[in-house]
CSV table of C-alpha atoms in Angstrom, one decimal:
chain,number,residue,atom,x,y,z
A,1,MET,CA,94.6,150.8,79.4
A,2,THR,CA,95.5,147.1,78.8
A,3,PHE,CA,98.0,147.2,81.7
A,4,LEU,CA,95.2,148.7,84.0
A,5,PHE,CA,92.8,145.9,82.9
A,6,PHE,CA,95.5,143.3,83.7
A,7,THR,CA,96.2,144.8,87.1
A,8,ILE,CA,92.5,145.0,88.1
A,9,LEU,CA,92.0,141.3,87.2
A,10,LEU,CA,95.1,140.3,89.1
A,11,PHE,CA,94.1,142.0,92.3
A,12,CYS,CA,90.6,140.8,92.0
A,13,ALA,CA,92.0,137.3,92.5
A,14,VAL,CA,91.0,136.1,89.1
A,15,PRO,CA,92.9,132.8,88.2
A,16,ILE,CA,96.1,133.8,86.5
A,17,ALA,CA,95.4,131.7,83.4
A,18,LEU,CA,92.2,133.7,82.9
A,19,VAL,CA,94.0,137.0,83.6
A,20,LEU,CA,96.4,136.3,80.8
A,21,ALA,CA,93.8,135.0,78.3
A,22,LEU,CA,91.3,137.8,79.0
A,23,THR,CA,94.0,140.5,78.9
A,24,ALA,CA,95.0,139.4,75.4
A,25,LEU,CA,91.4,139.5,74.3
A,26,TRP,CA,91.0,143.0,75.8
A,27,TYR,CA,94.1,144.2,73.9
A,28,ILE,CA,92.7,142.9,70.6
A,29,ALA,CA,89.3,144.4,71.2
A,30,THR,CA,90.7,147.8,72.1
A,31,SER,CA,93.4,147.9,69.4
A,32,GLY,CA,90.8,147.9,66.6
A,33,ASN,CA,92.7,145.3,64.7
A,34,ASN,CA,90.0,142.7,64.6
A,35,VAL,CA,92.0,140.5,62.3
A,36,LEU,CA,94.0,139.4,65.4
A,37,PHE,CA,90.9,137.6,66.6
A,38,ASP,CA,91.5,135.0,63.9
A,39,SER,CA,95.0,134.3,65.2
A,40,TYR,CA,93.9,134.1,68.9
A,41,PRO,CA,92.9,130.4,68.8
A,42,GLN,CA,96.0,129.5,66.9
A,43,GLN,CA,98.3,131.2,69.4
A,44,LEU,CA,96.3,129.7,72.3
A,45,PHE,CA,96.8,126.1,71.2
A,46,GLY,CA,100.2,126.6,69.5
A,47,ALA,CA,101.7,127.4,72.9
A,48,ILE,CA,101.2,123.8,74.1
A,49,GLU,CA,102.1,122.0,70.9
A,50,ASN,CA,105.5,120.9,72.3
A,51,TYR,CA,106.6,117.4,72.9
A,52,GLY,CA,108.7,118.5,75.9
A,53,LEU,CA,105.6,119.6,77.9
A,54,LEU,CA,104.6,115.9,78.2
A,55,ALA,CA,107.3,115.6,80.9
A,56,ILE,CA,105.3,117.8,83.3
A,57,PRO,CA,102.3,115.4,83.9
A,58,LEU,CA,104.7,112.5,83.8
A,59,PHE,CA,106.9,113.9,86.6
A,60,MET,CA,103.8,114.7,88.6
A,61,LEU,CA,102.6,111.2,88.2
A,62,THR,CA,106.0,109.8,89.3
A,63,GLY,CA,105.7,111.9,92.5
A,64,GLU,CA,102.2,110.7,93.2
A,65,LEU,CA,103.1,107.0,92.7
A,66,MET,CA,106.2,107.4,94.9
A,67,ASN,CA,104.2,108.8,97.7
A,68,GLU,CA,101.4,106.2,97.5
A,69,GLY,CA,103.9,103.4,97.0
A,70,GLY,CA,106.0,104.0,100.0
A,71,LEU,CA,109.2,105.0,98.1
A,72,THR,CA,109.5,108.3,100.0
A,73,THR,CA,109.7,106.5,103.4
A,74,ARG,CA,112.4,104.1,102.1
A,75,LEU,CA,114.5,107.0,100.8
A,76,ILE,CA,114.3,108.8,104.2
A,77,ASN,CA,115.5,105.6,106.0
A,78,MET,CA,118.3,105.2,103.5
A,79,ALA,CA,119.4,108.8,104.3
A,80,ARG,CA,119.8,107.7,108.0
A,81,ILE,CA,122.8,105.5,107.0
A,82,PHE,CA,124.8,108.5,105.8
A,83,VAL,CA,124.0,111.3,108.3
A,84,GLY,CA,121.7,109.8,111.0
A,85,GLY,CA,124.4,109.4,113.7
A,86,PHE,CA,125.6,113.1,113.8
A,87,ARG,CA,124.2,115.4,116.5
A,88,GLY,CA,121.1,116.8,114.9
A,89,GLY,CA,121.0,113.8,112.7
A,90,LEU,CA,117.3,114.2,111.7
A,91,ALA,CA,118.0,117.7,110.4
A,92,TYR,CA,120.7,116.3,108.0
A,93,ILE,CA,118.5,113.3,107.1
A,94,ASN,CA,115.7,115.8,106.2
A,95,LEU,CA,118.0,117.7,103.8
A,96,VAL,CA,119.6,114.5,102.3
A,97,ALA,CA,116.1,113.0,101.7
A,98,ASN,CA,115.0,116.3,100.1
A,99,MET,CA,117.9,116.1,97.8
A,100,MET,CA,116.9,112.6,96.8
A,101,MET,CA,113.3,113.7,96.3
A,102,ALA,CA,114.4,116.8,94.3
A,103,ALA,CA,116.0,114.3,91.8
A,104,ILE,CA,112.7,112.7,91.3
A,105,MET,CA,109.7,115.1,91.7
A,106,GLY,CA,110.6,118.3,89.9
A,107,SER,CA,108.0,120.3,91.9
A,108,ALA,CA,108.8,122.4,94.9
A,109,ALA,CA,105.2,122.6,96.2
A,110,SER,CA,104.6,118.9,95.9
A,111,GLN,CA,107.9,118.1,97.6
A,112,ILE,CA,107.2,120.5,100.5
A,113,ALA,CA,103.8,118.8,101.0
A,114,ILE,CA,105.1,115.3,101.0
A,115,MET,CA,108.2,115.9,103.1
A,116,SER,CA,106.3,118.0,105.6
A,117,ARG,CA,104.0,115.0,106.4
A,118,ALA,CA,107.0,112.6,106.5
A,119,MET,CA,109.6,114.6,108.4
A,120,VAL,CA,108.2,117.3,110.7
A,121,PRO,CA,106.3,114.9,113.1
A,122,ALA,CA,109.4,112.7,113.4
A,123,MET,CA,111.6,115.7,114.2
A,124,GLU,CA,109.2,117.2,116.7
A,125,LYS,CA,109.0,113.8,118.5
A,126,GLU,CA,112.8,113.8,118.9
A,127,GLY,CA,112.8,117.3,120.4
A,128,TYR,CA,113.3,119.7,117.5
A,129,SER,CA,111.3,122.9,117.3
A,130,GLY,CA,108.3,122.4,115.0
A,131,ALA,CA,109.0,125.7,113.2
A,132,TYR,CA,112.6,124.8,112.6
A,133,ALA,CA,111.7,121.3,111.4
A,134,ALA,CA,109.1,122.8,109.0
A,135,ALA,CA,111.7,125.4,107.8
A,136,ILE,CA,114.3,122.8,106.9
A,137,THR,CA,111.7,120.8,105.0
A,138,ALA,CA,110.5,124.0,103.2
A,139,ALA,CA,114.1,124.9,102.4
A,140,GLY,CA,114.7,121.5,100.9
A,141,GLY,CA,111.9,122.3,98.5
A,142,LEU,CA,114.1,125.0,97.1
A,143,LEU,CA,116.4,122.3,95.7
A,144,SER,CA,113.6,121.0,93.5
A,145,PRO,CA,113.8,123.7,90.8
A,146,ILE,CA,117.5,123.2,90.1
A,147,ILE,CA,118.4,119.6,90.9
A,148,PRO,CA,117.2,117.8,87.8
A,149,PRO,CA,114.5,117.0,86.8
A,150,SER,CA,112.6,120.3,87.2
A,151,MET,CA,109.3,121.3,85.9
A,152,LEU,CA,110.4,124.9,85.7
A,153,PHE,CA,113.4,123.8,83.6
A,154,VAL,CA,111.1,121.9,81.3
A,155,LEU,CA,109.0,125.1,80.9
A,156,PHE,CA,112.0,127.4,80.5
A,157,GLY,CA,113.4,125.0,77.9
A,158,VAL,CA,110.2,125.3,75.9
A,159,LEU,CA,110.0,129.1,76.3
A,160,ALA,CA,113.7,129.7,75.5
A,161,GLN,CA,113.8,127.0,72.8
A,162,VAL,CA,116.9,125.3,74.4
A,163,PRO,CA,117.3,121.6,74.9
A,164,ILE,CA,115.6,120.5,78.1
A,165,ALA,CA,118.3,117.8,78.8
A,166,GLU,CA,121.0,120.5,78.8
A,167,MET,CA,118.9,122.7,81.2
A,168,PHE,CA,118.8,119.7,83.5
A,169,ILE,CA,122.6,119.2,83.3
A,170,ALA,CA,123.1,123.0,83.9
A,171,GLY,CA,121.3,122.6,87.3
A,172,ILE,CA,123.5,119.9,88.8
A,173,VAL,CA,126.4,122.0,90.1
A,174,PRO,CA,124.2,124.9,91.3
A,175,GLY,CA,122.0,122.4,93.1
A,176,LEU,CA,125.0,120.8,94.9
A,177,ILE,CA,126.3,124.3,95.8
A,178,MET,CA,123.1,125.3,97.4
A,179,ALA,CA,122.7,122.0,99.2
A,180,GLY,CA,126.3,122.5,100.6
A,181,LEU,CA,125.3,125.9,101.9
A,182,PHE,CA,122.2,124.5,103.5
A,183,PHE,CA,124.4,122.0,105.3
A,184,ILE,CA,126.6,124.8,106.6
A,185,VAL,CA,123.4,126.7,107.8
A,186,ILE,CA,122.3,123.6,109.7
A,187,VAL,CA,125.8,123.3,111.3
A,188,LEU,CA,125.8,127.0,112.3
A,189,VAL,CA,122.3,126.9,113.7
A,190,GLY,CA,123.4,123.8,115.7
A,191,LEU,CA,126.0,125.9,117.4
A,192,VAL,CA,123.2,128.1,118.8
A,193,GLN,CA,120.5,125.5,119.3
A,194,GLU,CA,121.3,122.3,121.2
A,195,TYR,CA,120.4,119.6,118.7
A,196,PRO,CA,119.2,116.2,120.0
A,197,PRO,CA,121.9,113.5,119.7
A,198,GLY,CA,121.8,111.4,116.6
A,199,GLU,CA,121.8,107.6,116.4
A,200,TRP,CA,123.5,105.4,113.8
A,201,PRO,CA,121.4,102.5,112.8
A,202,ASP,CA,122.7,99.1,113.9
A,203,ARG,CA,124.2,96.7,111.3
A,204,GLN,CA,120.9,94.8,110.9
A,205,LYS,CA,118.9,98.0,110.4
A,206,MET,CA,121.5,99.4,108.0
A,207,LYS,CA,121.3,96.2,105.9
A,208,GLU,CA,117.5,96.5,105.9
A,209,TYR,CA,117.5,100.2,104.9
A,210,VAL,CA,119.9,99.6,102.0
A,211,LEU,CA,118.0,96.6,100.7
A,212,MET,CA,114.7,98.5,100.9
A,213,GLY,CA,116.1,101.8,99.8
A,214,VAL,CA,118.0,100.7,96.7
A,215,PRO,CA,114.9,100.1,94.5
A,216,ALA,CA,113.6,103.6,95.4
A,217,GLY,CA,117.0,105.1,94.7
A,218,LEU,CA,116.8,103.6,91.2
A,219,ILE,CA,114.2,106.3,90.2
A,220,PRO,CA,116.6,109.3,90.1
A,221,LEU,CA,119.2,107.0,88.4
A,222,VAL,CA,116.6,106.2,85.7
A,223,ILE,CA,115.8,109.9,85.2
A,224,ILE,CA,119.2,111.5,85.4
A,225,GLY,CA,121.1,108.6,83.9
A,226,GLY,CA,118.9,108.3,80.9
A,227,ILE,CA,119.3,112.1,80.2
A,228,LEU,CA,123.1,112.3,80.8
A,229,THR,CA,123.8,109.2,78.7
A,230,GLY,CA,121.5,110.4,75.9
A,231,LEU,CA,119.6,107.1,76.0
A,232,ALA,CA,116.4,108.9,76.7
A,233,THR,CA,114.9,112.4,76.3
A,234,PRO,CA,113.6,114.1,79.5
A,235,THR,CA,110.0,113.1,78.5
A,236,GLU,CA,111.0,109.5,78.0
A,237,SER,CA,112.9,109.5,81.3
A,238,ALA,CA,109.8,110.8,83.1
A,239,ALA,CA,107.7,108.0,81.5
A,240,LEU,CA,110.3,105.4,82.5
A,241,ALA,CA,110.4,106.8,86.1
A,242,SER,CA,106.6,106.6,86.3
A,243,LEU,CA,106.6,103.0,85.2
A,244,ALA,CA,109.5,102.2,87.7
A,245,ALA,CA,107.7,103.9,90.6
A,246,LEU,CA,104.5,101.9,89.8
A,247,LEU,CA,106.3,98.5,89.6
A,248,ILE,CA,108.4,99.1,92.7
A,249,GLY,CA,105.5,100.4,94.8
A,250,LYS,CA,103.2,97.6,93.7
A,251,TYR,CA,105.5,94.5,93.4
A,252,ILE,CA,108.5,95.2,95.7
A,253,TYR,CA,107.1,97.3,98.6
A,254,LYS,CA,103.5,96.2,98.0
A,255,ASP,CA,102.2,99.5,99.4
A,256,LEU,CA,100.6,100.6,96.2
A,257,LYS,CA,97.2,99.1,95.3
A,258,PHE,CA,95.6,99.3,91.8
A,259,SER,CA,92.5,100.6,93.6
A,260,HIS,CA,94.6,103.7,94.4
A,261,MET,CA,95.2,104.4,90.7
A,262,PRO,CA,92.0,106.3,89.8
A,263,GLU,CA,92.6,108.8,92.6
A,264,ILE,CA,96.3,109.1,91.7
A,265,LEU,CA,95.5,109.7,88.0
A,266,ARG,CA,92.7,112.2,88.9
A,267,ARG,CA,95.1,114.3,91.0
A,268,THR,CA,97.7,114.2,88.3
A,269,ALA,CA,95.3,115.2,85.6
A,270,LEU,CA,93.9,118.1,87.7
A,271,ASN,CA,97.4,119.4,88.7
A,272,SER,CA,99.0,119.0,85.3
A,273,GLY,CA,95.8,120.4,83.6
A,274,MET,CA,96.1,123.6,85.5
A,275,VAL,CA,99.8,124.0,84.5
A,276,ILE,CA,99.1,123.3,80.8
A,277,MET,CA,96.1,125.7,80.8
A,278,LEU,CA,98.4,128.4,82.3
A,279,ILE,CA,101.0,127.7,79.6
A,280,SER,CA,98.4,128.0,76.9
A,281,ALA,CA,97.0,131.3,78.2
A,282,ALA,CA,100.5,132.7,78.7
A,283,GLY,CA,101.4,131.8,75.1
A,284,VAL,CA,98.7,134.1,73.7
A,285,PHE,CA,99.7,136.8,76.3
A,286,GLY,CA,103.4,136.5,75.2
A,287,TRP,CA,102.2,137.0,71.6
A,288,VAL,CA,100.6,140.3,72.6
A,289,VAL,CA,103.8,141.3,74.5
A,290,VAL,CA,105.9,140.7,71.4
A,291,TYR,CA,103.4,142.4,69.1
A,292,GLU,CA,103.6,145.5,71.3
A,293,GLN,CA,107.4,145.4,71.2
A,294,ILE,CA,107.6,145.5,75.0
A,295,PRO,CA,110.9,143.5,75.0
A,296,GLN,CA,112.6,146.1,72.8
A,297,ALA,CA,111.4,149.0,75.0
A,298,ALA,CA,112.6,147.1,78.2
A,299,ALA,CA,116.0,146.4,76.5
A,300,ALA,CA,116.5,150.1,75.7
A,301,TRP,CA,115.7,151.1,79.3
A,302,ILE,CA,117.9,148.5,81.0
A,303,SER,CA,120.8,149.2,78.6
A,304,SER,CA,120.6,152.9,79.7
A,305,GLN,CA,121.0,151.7,83.4
A,306,THR,CA,124.0,149.4,83.1
A,307,SER,CA,126.3,147.6,80.7
A,308,ASP,CA,127.7,145.1,83.2
A,309,PRO,CA,126.2,141.6,82.9
A,310,PHE,CA,126.6,140.9,86.6
A,311,VAL,CA,124.8,144.1,87.6
A,312,PHE,CA,122.0,143.2,85.1
A,313,MET,CA,121.7,139.7,86.6
A,314,LEU,CA,121.5,141.2,90.1
A,315,MET,CA,118.7,143.6,88.8
A,316,VAL,CA,116.8,140.6,87.5
A,317,VAL,CA,117.2,138.8,90.8
A,318,GLY,CA,115.9,141.8,92.7
A,319,VAL,CA,112.9,142.3,90.4
A,320,LEU,CA,112.0,138.7,90.3
A,321,ILE,CA,112.1,138.3,94.1
A,322,LEU,CA,109.4,141.0,94.2
A,323,VAL,CA,107.5,139.4,91.4
A,324,GLY,CA,107.7,135.9,93.0
A,325,MET,CA,106.2,137.3,96.2
A,326,VAL,CA,102.8,138.0,94.5
A,327,ILE,CA,102.7,135.8,91.4
A,328,ASP,CA,103.0,132.0,91.1
A,329,GLY,CA,106.4,130.9,89.9
A,330,ILE,CA,105.2,129.2,86.7
A,331,ALA,CA,103.1,132.2,85.7
A,332,ALA,CA,105.9,134.6,86.5
A,333,LEU,CA,108.3,132.5,84.4
A,334,ILE,CA,106.0,132.6,81.4
A,335,LEU,CA,105.6,136.4,81.8
A,336,VAL,CA,109.3,137.4,82.2
A,337,VAL,CA,111.2,135.0,79.9
A,338,PRO,CA,109.9,136.5,76.6
A,339,ILE,CA,110.8,140.0,77.8
A,340,LEU,CA,114.1,139.5,79.7
A,341,LEU,CA,115.8,136.6,77.9
A,342,PRO,CA,116.3,138.4,74.6
A,343,ILE,CA,117.8,141.3,76.5
A,344,ALA,CA,120.1,139.0,78.5
A,345,GLN,CA,121.3,137.2,75.3
A,346,GLN,CA,121.5,140.2,72.9
A,347,GLN,CA,122.5,143.1,75.1
A,348,PHE,CA,124.7,141.3,77.7
A,349,ASP,CA,125.8,138.0,76.0
A,350,ILE,CA,124.5,136.0,78.9
A,351,SER,CA,124.0,132.2,78.3
A,352,ALA,CA,120.4,131.1,78.3
A,353,TYR,CA,121.3,128.3,80.7
A,354,GLN,CA,122.8,130.7,83.3
A,355,PHE,CA,119.8,133.0,82.9
A,356,GLY,CA,117.4,130.1,83.2
A,357,VAL,CA,118.9,128.6,86.4
A,358,VAL,CA,119.0,132.0,88.1
A,359,VAL,CA,115.5,133.0,87.1
A,360,CYS,CA,113.9,129.6,88.1
A,361,LEU,CA,115.6,129.6,91.5
A,362,THR,CA,114.7,133.2,92.2
A,363,LEU,CA,111.1,132.7,91.4
A,364,VAL,CA,110.8,129.6,93.5
A,365,MET,CA,111.9,131.7,96.5
A,366,GLY,CA,108.5,133.4,96.2
A,367,LEU,CA,107.0,130.1,97.4
A,368,LEU,CA,108.5,130.8,100.8
A,369,THR,CA,108.2,134.6,101.1
A,370,PRO,CA,105.1,136.6,102.2
A,371,PRO,CA,102.6,137.9,101.4
A,372,VAL,CA,101.6,135.0,99.1
A,373,GLY,CA,104.1,132.4,100.1
A,374,ALA,CA,102.2,129.3,98.9
A,375,GLY,CA,105.0,127.0,100.2
A,376,LEU,CA,104.7,128.5,103.7
A,377,PHE,CA,100.9,127.8,103.7
A,378,ILE,CA,101.4,124.3,102.4
A,379,GLY,CA,103.9,123.6,105.1
A,380,SER,CA,101.6,125.2,107.7
A,381,SER,CA,98.6,123.2,106.5
A,382,MET,CA,100.6,119.9,106.7
A,383,THR,CA,102.0,120.6,110.2
A,384,GLY,CA,99.7,123.1,111.9
A,385,ILE,CA,102.5,125.5,112.5
A,386,PRO,CA,101.8,129.2,111.8
A,387,PRO,CA,103.3,130.4,108.5
A,388,MET,CA,105.2,133.3,110.0
A,389,GLN,CA,106.9,131.1,112.5
A,390,ILE,CA,108.1,128.9,109.7
A,391,PHE,CA,109.2,132.0,107.8
A,392,ARG,CA,111.3,133.3,110.7
A,393,ALA,CA,113.1,130.0,111.1
A,394,LEU,CA,113.6,129.9,107.3
A,395,LEU,CA,115.5,133.2,107.1
A,396,PRO,CA,119.0,131.7,107.3
A,397,PHE,CA,118.2,129.3,104.4
A,398,LEU,CA,116.8,132.1,102.3
A,399,LEU,CA,120.0,134.1,103.0
A,400,ALA,CA,122.0,131.0,101.8
A,401,THR,CA,119.8,130.9,98.7
A,402,LEU,CA,120.6,134.6,98.0
A,403,VAL,CA,124.3,133.8,98.3
A,404,THR,CA,123.9,131.0,95.8
A,405,LEU,CA,122.1,133.4,93.4
A,406,VAL,CA,124.9,136.0,93.6
A,407,LEU,CA,127.5,133.3,92.9
A,408,LEU,CA,125.6,132.0,89.9
A,409,SER,CA,125.0,135.5,88.6
A,410,GLY,CA,128.7,136.4,88.8
A,411,VAL,CA,130.3,133.1,87.9
A,412,PRO,CA,128.6,131.6,84.8
A,413,GLU,CA,131.1,128.7,84.8
A,414,LEU,CA,129.3,127.3,87.8
A,415,VAL,CA,126.3,126.7,85.6
A,416,LEU,CA,128.1,125.9,82.3
A,417,VAL,CA,130.9,123.6,83.6
A,418,LEU,CA,129.1,120.3,82.7
A,419,LEU,CA,127.8,121.5,79.4
């Protein structure tokens, strides 16, 4: 009966945070155990009493400050120095710039929105198909959940009770592998499509791009360097990155005005508030899931299907691709981790880091797959290109992502090598 109530709310387009909170209330009301009502507020607020969650609004603020302060444009120009002269140079510039942004923003949806505005018009102007330009930009957003920092990694670290800094480190090699496969896809597509010729910037432009790009490039160094050296926690690194983005945008590039700050803070508060509310509601829902011993029941069923860790991981990938198609990645992560992580660790001896990287990347694929495909609609709204056109051009990149997931599922050392 509780599952039916949950399903009805979900398909009535009730916000997922309310679905989770109301389902927990329904369960308590129908169970007859009214004592649980006393624990409900404690579970609701206890889910967000975690220092690591402060990193989420801080990374969101960093992204907003970078966009308003002109740092994004300077990073794109700096990418021209490395790959701009190759045939199809803008396609490579798009991907390199997305890698740089992934090391700063931590949010795939925000990255797709920002980079679509910056890159797609420029690529169309030079003769690229609008759908293909939007597809590369959207595919670049897939790097955001695994190249550190990552909001999904922050949330997974909180849910799985593993160090967030180590989750970030675990994502470095998988992120580079996937970026490498994306480069191969661009090369192969270029054999079929006639890319426009690239153009290397002249010496003067190159000097200008470096001088203007280095300050923006300090942001990922502040974030990743602070975490890798142990000088700062992920939350402290996010705070330092926000401060650096503010100072660079205001005093070096002079694109950021203090008059912009109220709107920047308003957007950050609204976006992070929605995420924190979702985490809070999911905390009380997860409490109900554990109370009902659903993880134990799921473990018994899965153990009867396979004893091979690789097969189990492939089953998880298959299920989560379907889940990610209809449920937001953050909500899905909160729903599945309490159920599947204990099974992965206890029944199959799978590292939490390997499981976390695979799950986060799989769920973010849902941003770019119908029927919901929020990333497709974000890219479409930014560019005016129909979502299904973007999706068709995106298929080779999704295939490369699946290859990455199979590699990470079968070879845990790819995730654990730097830990």
